[in-house]
Short mmCIF file of C-alpha atoms in Angstrom, two decimals:
data_model
loop_
_atom_site.label_atom_id
_atom_site.label_comp_id
_atom_site.label_asym_id
_atom_site.label_seq_id
_atom_site.Cartn_x
_atom_site.Cartn_y
_atom_site.Cartn_z
CA MET A 1 3.38 174.09 111.90
CA ASN A 2 5.80 175.91 114.10
CA GLY A 3 6.55 172.62 115.79
CA ALA A 4 7.19 171.08 112.50
CA ASP A 5 9.35 174.00 111.50
CA GLU A 6 11.14 173.86 114.75
CA GLY A 7 11.63 170.14 114.36
CA GLY A 8 12.88 170.58 110.85
CA THR A 9 15.07 173.40 111.88
CA GLY A 10 16.43 171.25 114.66
CA ASP A 11 17.31 168.42 112.29
CA GLU A 12 18.92 170.72 109.82
CA SER A 13 20.91 172.40 112.56
CA LEU A 14 22.13 168.95 113.76
CA THR A 15 23.19 167.99 110.27
CA ASP A 16 24.99 171.25 109.84
CA GLU A 17 26.74 170.76 113.14
CA GLN A 18 27.87 167.24 112.16
CA SER A 19 29.07 168.52 108.80
CA TYR A 20 30.79 171.36 110.47
CA ALA A 21 32.38 169.00 112.93
CA ARG A 22 33.80 166.93 110.04
CA ASP A 23 34.92 169.97 108.08
CA GLU A 24 36.37 171.60 111.09
CA GLU A 25 38.51 168.61 112.20
CA PRO A 26 41.83 169.65 113.59
CA PRO A 27 44.45 170.00 110.85
CA HIS A 28 46.80 167.56 112.44
CA ARG A 29 44.18 164.80 112.22
CA ARG A 30 43.64 165.39 108.54
CA GLU A 31 47.38 165.32 107.99
CA LEU A 32 47.62 162.03 109.85
CA GLU A 33 44.90 160.51 107.71
CA GLN A 34 46.52 161.77 104.52
CA GLU A 35 49.88 160.43 105.65
CA ARG A 36 48.30 157.05 106.36
CA GLU A 37 46.73 157.03 102.91
CA ARG A 38 50.09 157.87 101.33
CA GLU A 39 51.80 155.10 103.32
CA HIS A 40 49.09 152.68 102.29
CA ASP A 41 49.53 153.64 98.64
CA SER A 42 53.31 153.33 98.90
CA GLU A 43 52.98 149.84 100.48
CA GLY A 44 50.73 148.80 97.62
CA GLU A 45 53.28 150.00 95.13
CA GLY A 46 56.06 148.25 97.09
CA GLU A 47 54.18 144.96 97.07
CA GLY A 48 53.68 145.28 93.33
CA GLU A 49 57.34 145.99 92.83
CA GLY A 50 58.28 143.10 95.18
CA GLU A 51 56.13 140.71 93.22
CA GLY A 52 57.77 141.90 90.06
CA GLU A 53 61.21 141.39 91.53
CA GLY A 54 60.25 137.98 92.85
CA LYS A 55 59.05 136.95 89.46
CA GLY A 56 62.24 138.22 87.96
CA GLU A 57 64.30 136.13 90.35
CA ASN A 58 62.16 133.10 89.73
CA GLU A 59 62.54 133.64 86.05
CA ARG A 60 66.32 133.78 86.41
CA ILE A 61 66.30 130.55 88.43
CA THR A 62 64.03 128.71 86.06
CA VAL A 63 65.67 129.88 82.89
CA SER A 64 65.93 126.98 80.48
CA PRO A 65 69.45 125.47 80.74
CA SER A 66 69.49 124.99 77.00
CA LEU A 67 69.56 128.83 76.63
CA THR A 68 72.60 129.22 78.88
CA GLY A 69 74.48 126.09 77.77
CA ALA A 70 74.54 124.65 81.30
CA ASP A 71 72.55 121.57 80.35
CA SER A 72 74.73 120.98 77.37
CA ALA A 73 77.85 121.18 79.51
CA GLY A 74 76.34 118.88 82.15
CA ASN A 75 75.33 116.32 79.58
CA SER A 76 78.76 116.50 78.02
CA SER A 77 80.38 115.91 81.39
CA ARG A 78 78.11 112.97 82.13
CA ARG A 79 78.73 111.50 78.70
CA ALA A 80 82.47 111.86 79.24
CA ASP A 81 82.22 110.07 82.60
CA GLU A 82 80.19 107.26 81.04
CA THR A 83 82.70 106.95 78.23
CA ARG A 84 85.58 106.73 80.69
CA ALA A 85 83.67 104.13 82.70
CA THR A 86 83.07 101.91 79.69
CA THR A 87 86.45 102.41 78.02
CA PRO A 88 89.05 99.82 79.07
CA THR A 89 91.83 101.58 80.91
CA ALA A 90 95.20 100.05 81.48
CA PRO A 91 96.15 100.20 85.14
CA GLY A 92 98.93 102.73 85.34
CA GLY A 93 98.54 103.76 81.71
CA PRO A 94 96.30 105.61 79.27
CA PRO A 95 92.92 104.25 78.12
CA GLY A 96 92.84 101.51 75.52
CA ARG A 97 96.16 99.86 76.37
CA ASP A 98 95.11 97.10 78.72
CA PRO A 99 96.09 93.46 78.07
CA GLY A 100 92.46 92.53 77.39
CA ARG A 101 91.92 95.20 74.72
CA ASP A 102 91.24 92.73 71.89
CA GLY A 103 89.79 90.14 74.23
CA PRO A 104 87.10 89.86 76.89
CA THR A 105 86.80 92.40 79.68
CA PRO A 106 87.55 91.09 83.20
CA GLY A 107 84.74 90.97 85.72
CA ALA A 108 84.22 93.34 88.62
CA ASN A 109 85.67 90.92 91.21
CA ALA A 110 88.58 89.74 89.07
CA HIS A 111 91.31 91.43 91.10
CA ARG A 112 89.98 90.17 94.39
CA ASN A 113 89.56 86.60 93.12
CA TRP A 114 93.05 86.36 91.66
CA PHE A 115 94.58 87.96 94.74
CA GLY A 116 92.88 85.38 96.95
CA LEU A 117 93.94 82.53 94.67
CA LEU A 118 97.60 83.57 94.63
CA VAL A 119 97.63 84.03 98.40
CA GLY A 120 96.06 80.58 98.81
CA LEU A 121 98.72 79.02 96.58
CA ALA A 122 101.43 80.78 98.59
CA VAL A 123 100.01 79.32 101.81
CA ALA A 124 99.90 75.84 100.24
CA ALA A 125 103.55 76.17 99.18
CA PHE A 126 104.63 77.29 102.66
CA LEU A 127 102.76 74.38 104.27
CA THR A 128 104.49 72.01 101.84
CA ALA A 129 107.83 73.56 102.80
CA ALA A 130 107.04 73.02 106.49
CA ILE A 131 106.22 69.35 105.93
CA THR A 132 109.30 68.93 103.75
CA VAL A 133 111.68 70.38 106.32
CA LEU A 134 110.29 67.96 108.92
CA THR A 135 110.53 64.86 106.75
CA GLN A 136 113.50 65.43 104.43
CA ASP A 137 117.19 65.69 105.18
CA ALA A 138 118.04 67.60 102.01
CA ILE A 139 117.64 71.35 102.08
CA GLU A 140 117.19 71.80 98.31
CA PRO A 141 113.49 70.83 98.14
CA VAL A 142 112.74 73.05 101.13
CA LEU A 143 114.39 76.01 99.45
CA GLY A 144 112.66 75.23 96.16
CA VAL A 145 109.11 75.08 97.47
CA THR A 146 109.73 78.07 99.77
CA ALA A 147 110.90 80.10 96.80
CA LEU A 148 107.73 79.05 94.98
CA GLY A 149 105.59 80.27 97.87
CA VAL A 150 107.46 83.57 97.99
CA GLY A 151 106.88 83.92 94.25
CA PHE A 152 103.12 83.45 94.60
CA ALA A 153 102.96 85.89 97.52
CA ALA A 154 105.11 88.47 95.74
CA ALA A 155 102.99 88.23 92.59
CA ALA A 156 99.84 88.81 94.65
CA GLY A 157 101.32 91.80 96.47
CA ILE A 158 102.89 93.45 93.42
CA ALA A 159 99.78 93.00 91.32
CA ARG A 160 97.66 94.41 94.14
CA THR A 161 99.77 97.53 94.59
CA SER A 162 101.92 98.55 91.62
CA ALA A 163 101.17 96.18 88.72
CA PRO A 164 97.41 95.55 88.52
CA TRP A 165 97.86 94.76 84.82
CA LEU A 166 98.90 91.28 86.00
CA PHE A 167 95.43 90.62 87.40
CA GLU A 168 93.92 92.14 84.26
CA ALA A 169 95.96 89.80 82.06
CA LEU A 170 95.11 86.69 84.10
CA SER A 171 91.42 87.60 84.23
CA ALA A 172 91.17 88.32 80.52
CA ALA A 173 93.04 85.11 79.71
CA TRP A 174 90.72 83.04 81.90
CA VAL A 175 87.58 84.54 80.38
CA GLU A 176 88.96 83.87 76.92
CA HIS A 177 90.10 80.28 77.59
CA ARG A 178 87.50 79.03 80.05
CA ARG A 179 85.27 77.39 77.44
CA SER A 180 88.24 75.56 76.00
CA VAL A 181 89.31 74.56 79.51
CA TRP A 182 85.87 73.11 80.20
CA VAL A 183 86.04 71.19 76.92
CA ALA A 184 89.39 69.71 77.98
CA THR A 185 87.97 68.87 81.40
CA GLY A 186 85.03 67.10 79.77
CA MET A 187 87.39 65.05 77.60
CA PHE A 188 89.35 64.02 80.69
CA ALA A 189 86.09 63.00 82.41
CA VAL A 190 85.09 60.92 79.40
CA GLY A 191 88.50 59.24 79.47
CA THR A 192 88.10 58.51 83.18
CA ALA A 193 84.75 56.83 82.53
CA ILE A 194 86.30 54.78 79.73
CA GLY A 195 89.15 53.69 82.02
CA ILE A 196 86.73 52.50 84.71
CA ALA A 197 84.68 50.67 82.06
CA LEU A 198 87.84 48.95 80.82
CA LEU A 199 88.58 47.72 84.32
CA PHE A 200 85.11 46.21 84.56
CA ALA A 201 85.80 44.61 81.18
CA GLY A 202 88.89 42.91 82.62
CA VAL A 203 91.59 45.30 81.34
CA ASN A 204 93.87 46.32 84.22
CA LEU A 205 96.31 49.01 83.17
CA LEU A 206 98.06 49.28 86.55
CA GLU A 207 100.74 46.75 85.70
CA ILE A 208 101.13 48.06 82.14
CA VAL A 209 101.61 51.62 83.33
CA ALA A 210 104.19 50.52 85.91
CA GLU A 211 106.19 48.70 83.25
CA LEU A 212 106.08 51.67 80.88
CA LEU A 213 107.23 54.04 83.61
CA GLU A 214 110.11 51.82 84.67
CA GLU A 215 111.36 50.49 81.32
CA GLU A 216 110.19 52.28 78.20
CA LEU A 217 109.31 55.84 79.18
CA LEU A 218 112.29 56.39 81.53
CA PRO A 219 115.29 54.42 80.21
CA GLU A 220 117.72 56.95 81.64
CA LEU A 221 116.77 55.82 85.17
CA GLU A 222 117.53 52.14 84.64
CA ASP A 223 120.96 52.36 86.27
CA GLU A 224 119.63 54.10 89.34
CA GLN A 225 116.77 51.62 89.48
CA ALA A 226 119.18 48.72 89.38
CA ASN A 227 121.18 50.20 92.29
CA GLY A 228 118.05 50.87 94.29
CA GLU A 229 118.66 54.62 94.14
CA LEU A 230 115.55 55.61 92.22
CA GLU A 231 113.75 58.41 94.07
CA PHE A 232 110.56 60.18 93.12
CA THR A 233 111.71 63.73 93.74
CA ALA A 234 110.02 66.97 92.78
CA THR A 235 112.43 67.31 89.87
CA PHE A 236 111.34 63.91 88.62
CA PHE A 237 107.66 64.85 88.67
CA ILE A 238 108.30 68.27 87.14
CA GLN A 239 110.14 66.73 84.21
CA ASN A 240 107.63 63.91 83.84
CA ASN A 241 104.56 66.17 83.91
CA SER A 242 105.96 69.06 81.89
CA MET A 243 106.04 66.93 78.73
CA PRO A 244 102.25 66.34 78.50
CA PHE A 245 101.76 69.93 79.63
CA LEU A 246 103.70 71.32 76.67
CA MET A 247 102.27 68.74 74.29
CA ALA A 248 98.74 69.79 75.25
CA ILE A 249 99.56 73.34 74.15
CA GLY A 250 101.46 72.33 71.05
CA GLY A 251 98.65 69.98 70.08
CA ALA A 252 97.08 72.95 68.32
CA LEU A 253 99.56 72.25 65.48
CA THR A 254 97.82 68.91 64.96
CA LEU A 255 94.41 70.59 64.70
CA GLY A 256 93.80 69.73 68.33
CA LEU A 257 94.04 65.96 67.84
CA LEU A 258 97.10 65.54 70.06
CA THR A 259 95.58 67.73 72.75
CA ALA A 260 92.37 65.71 72.73
CA PHE A 261 94.35 62.45 72.82
CA ILE A 262 96.35 63.60 75.85
CA MET A 263 93.21 64.54 77.72
CA VAL A 264 91.36 61.32 76.98
CA PHE A 265 94.42 59.10 77.48
CA ASN A 266 95.28 60.61 80.85
CA GLY A 267 91.67 60.24 81.88
CA ILE A 268 91.72 56.56 80.92
CA ILE A 269 94.92 55.98 82.90
CA VAL A 270 93.71 57.80 86.00
CA GLY A 271 90.28 56.15 85.89
CA ASN A 272 91.53 52.61 85.32
CA VAL A 273 94.50 52.72 87.71
CA SER A 274 92.56 54.49 90.45
CA ALA A 275 89.69 52.02 90.23
CA ALA A 276 92.10 49.09 90.31
CA ALA A 277 94.00 50.49 93.31
CA ALA A 278 90.75 51.32 95.08
CA ASP A 279 89.66 47.71 94.66
CA ILE A 280 92.84 46.63 96.42
CA ALA A 281 93.50 49.33 99.02
CA GLY A 282 90.15 51.08 99.32
CA LEU A 283 88.65 54.32 98.11
CA ASP A 284 90.03 56.31 101.04
CA PHE A 285 93.55 55.32 100.03
CA ILE A 286 93.00 56.61 96.49
CA ILE A 287 91.59 59.89 97.77
CA ALA A 288 94.62 60.43 100.01
CA ALA A 289 96.98 59.43 97.19
CA LEU A 290 95.45 61.65 94.50
CA VAL A 291 93.70 64.66 96.00
CA PRO A 292 96.62 66.54 97.68
CA HIS A 293 98.60 66.97 94.47
CA GLY A 294 95.77 66.35 91.99
CA ILE A 295 94.01 69.59 92.92
CA PHE A 296 97.03 71.41 91.44
CA GLU A 297 98.21 69.02 88.73
CA LEU A 298 94.95 68.38 86.94
CA PRO A 299 93.89 72.05 86.68
CA ALA A 300 97.36 72.87 85.32
CA LEU A 301 96.89 70.24 82.61
CA PHE A 302 93.38 71.47 81.83
CA LEU A 303 94.61 75.06 81.48
CA ALA A 304 97.36 73.96 79.10
CA ALA A 305 94.87 72.03 76.98
CA GLY A 306 92.56 75.04 77.00
CA VAL A 307 95.35 77.18 75.56
CA GLY A 308 95.91 74.61 72.83
CA PHE A 309 92.24 74.46 71.88
CA ARG A 310 91.97 78.25 71.94
CA LEU A 311 94.93 78.59 69.58
CA LEU A 312 93.10 76.32 67.17
CA SER A 313 89.91 78.35 67.57
CA ARG A 314 91.67 81.64 66.86
CA PHE A 315 93.30 80.13 63.80
CA GLY A 316 89.92 78.98 62.50
CA GLN A 317 88.45 82.44 63.09
CA ARG A 318 91.32 84.01 61.17
CA VAL A 319 90.87 81.64 58.24
CA LEU A 320 87.13 82.30 58.10
CA GLY A 321 87.72 86.04 58.24
CA SER A 322 85.97 86.75 61.54
CA ARG A 323 89.27 87.77 63.13
CA ASP A 324 91.65 90.36 61.70
CA ALA A 325 94.83 88.90 63.21
CA PHE A 326 95.78 85.49 64.55
CA PHE A 327 98.34 86.85 67.02
CA THR A 328 98.19 90.22 68.74
CA ARG A 329 100.53 91.62 71.33
CA PRO A 330 97.86 91.78 74.08
CA TYR A 331 96.89 88.16 73.33
CA LEU A 332 100.50 86.99 73.55
CA VAL A 333 101.03 88.85 76.83
CA ARG A 334 97.97 87.50 78.62
CA THR A 335 98.44 83.98 77.24
CA ALA A 336 102.10 83.88 78.30
CA VAL A 337 101.15 84.97 81.83
CA PHE A 338 98.36 82.38 81.85
CA VAL A 339 100.68 79.56 80.75
CA LEU A 340 103.29 80.55 83.34
CA PHE A 341 100.66 80.48 86.06
CA ALA A 342 99.50 77.02 84.94
CA TRP A 343 103.07 75.69 84.89
CA LEU A 344 103.71 77.00 88.41
CA LEU A 345 100.65 75.04 89.49
CA LEU A 346 102.32 71.99 87.99
CA VAL A 347 105.52 72.71 89.92
CA LEU A 348 103.60 73.03 93.19
CA ALA A 349 101.86 69.74 92.44
CA ALA A 350 105.27 68.09 91.94
CA PHE A 351 106.49 69.19 95.38
CA VAL A 352 103.27 68.00 97.02
CA GLU A 353 103.36 64.67 95.22
CA ALA A 354 107.01 64.07 96.13
CA TYR A 355 107.08 65.19 99.76
CA VAL A 356 103.53 65.47 101.11
CA THR A 357 101.56 62.61 99.54
CA PRO A 358 103.99 59.83 100.63
CA GLU A 359 104.06 61.16 104.20
CA LEU A 360 100.28 61.40 104.30
CA LEU A 361 99.95 57.82 103.10
CA GLU A 362 102.54 56.71 105.65
CA VAL A 363 100.58 58.29 108.48
CA LEU A 364 97.14 57.11 107.39
CA PHE A 365 97.96 53.72 105.89
CA ALA A 366 101.15 52.59 107.63
CA GLU A 367 99.97 49.01 108.02
CA LEU A 368 98.94 48.78 104.40
CA LEU A 369 102.34 50.03 103.23
CA GLU A 370 104.43 47.79 105.45
CA GLY A 371 104.11 44.74 103.18
CA PRO A 372 105.62 45.78 99.83
CA GLU A 373 108.88 47.70 99.74
CA ASP A 374 107.81 49.85 96.82
CA ALA A 375 105.22 52.48 97.48
CA PRO A 376 102.06 52.27 95.37
CA VAL A 377 102.16 54.17 92.14
CA THR A 378 100.22 57.42 92.38
CA PRO A 379 98.84 58.59 89.02
#
């Protein structure tokens, strides 16, 4: 029993010593542990506060824009940009005053296309001037075609830099008239087919056309013709071709009948005479005789006829009530610019026909042209 008591007393004394050891820890150690506990508690509180602040910042960042008006302002700005992008704006002027306001809107590449076309026409005029100065003694035709080339180049440069409304007007006019131009082109093609069919039927208009040109259509040149002084100058071709050009536009007053007649009749003449001349001199001769000036003359005539047909179309729309006004200022501006451009094409064709085509035929078909004194008639 004493052993047991001693053992029990020993255990109890050990427990008391351990407890005493814990209770009797140095004060500085207890203070360190308490300080660590306080720091731990303060870090926990700091993390809680940090999370709260983080949430607050996130909430400020993700606040609905509709509550602050930011989204409304952004949408308004975007809508304003879209409105400005879709509203026609006159180059150099306020919105809604462009030449195509009451007509079609030009395409995205309109300025570049018209600039390239005008530059190409200027180059063609300068080449014609170079050929003219080498083959002609007179200085007047050289100055005339050079001035035409300068005019094309100046129009391209001015429209590119300070007057883009010119490109806008030409583009809007083309978009508005192109269907009518294609109709006129189709009528000319039909006339050309009829002329070729007439030749196969035994009707040769080459001699008839020559007689009309020399006797009936140009009586004022009979004296010069008798003296052997008749010359096919650029002035001659300008005067001769300007008449059907103006008649094609004015044909709108005849409900388009005169315009249609001019297109079909010219097609018949060109088809019949060209086929007859090709049978005599060959197809290559006709290509050389027609293509150099025809690439300018025929489009000019088609554009004029397109203006005439479009005038008739606008009149019909006004009568039926689908158009508020027959004439508007923007329409008159773009159509006037379009007609002027077409007529300048006609003038360039006249210079080419008078001073380039004969020289080209002389170089390519000298032997063929040596026989007759009179050069073949070029339609």
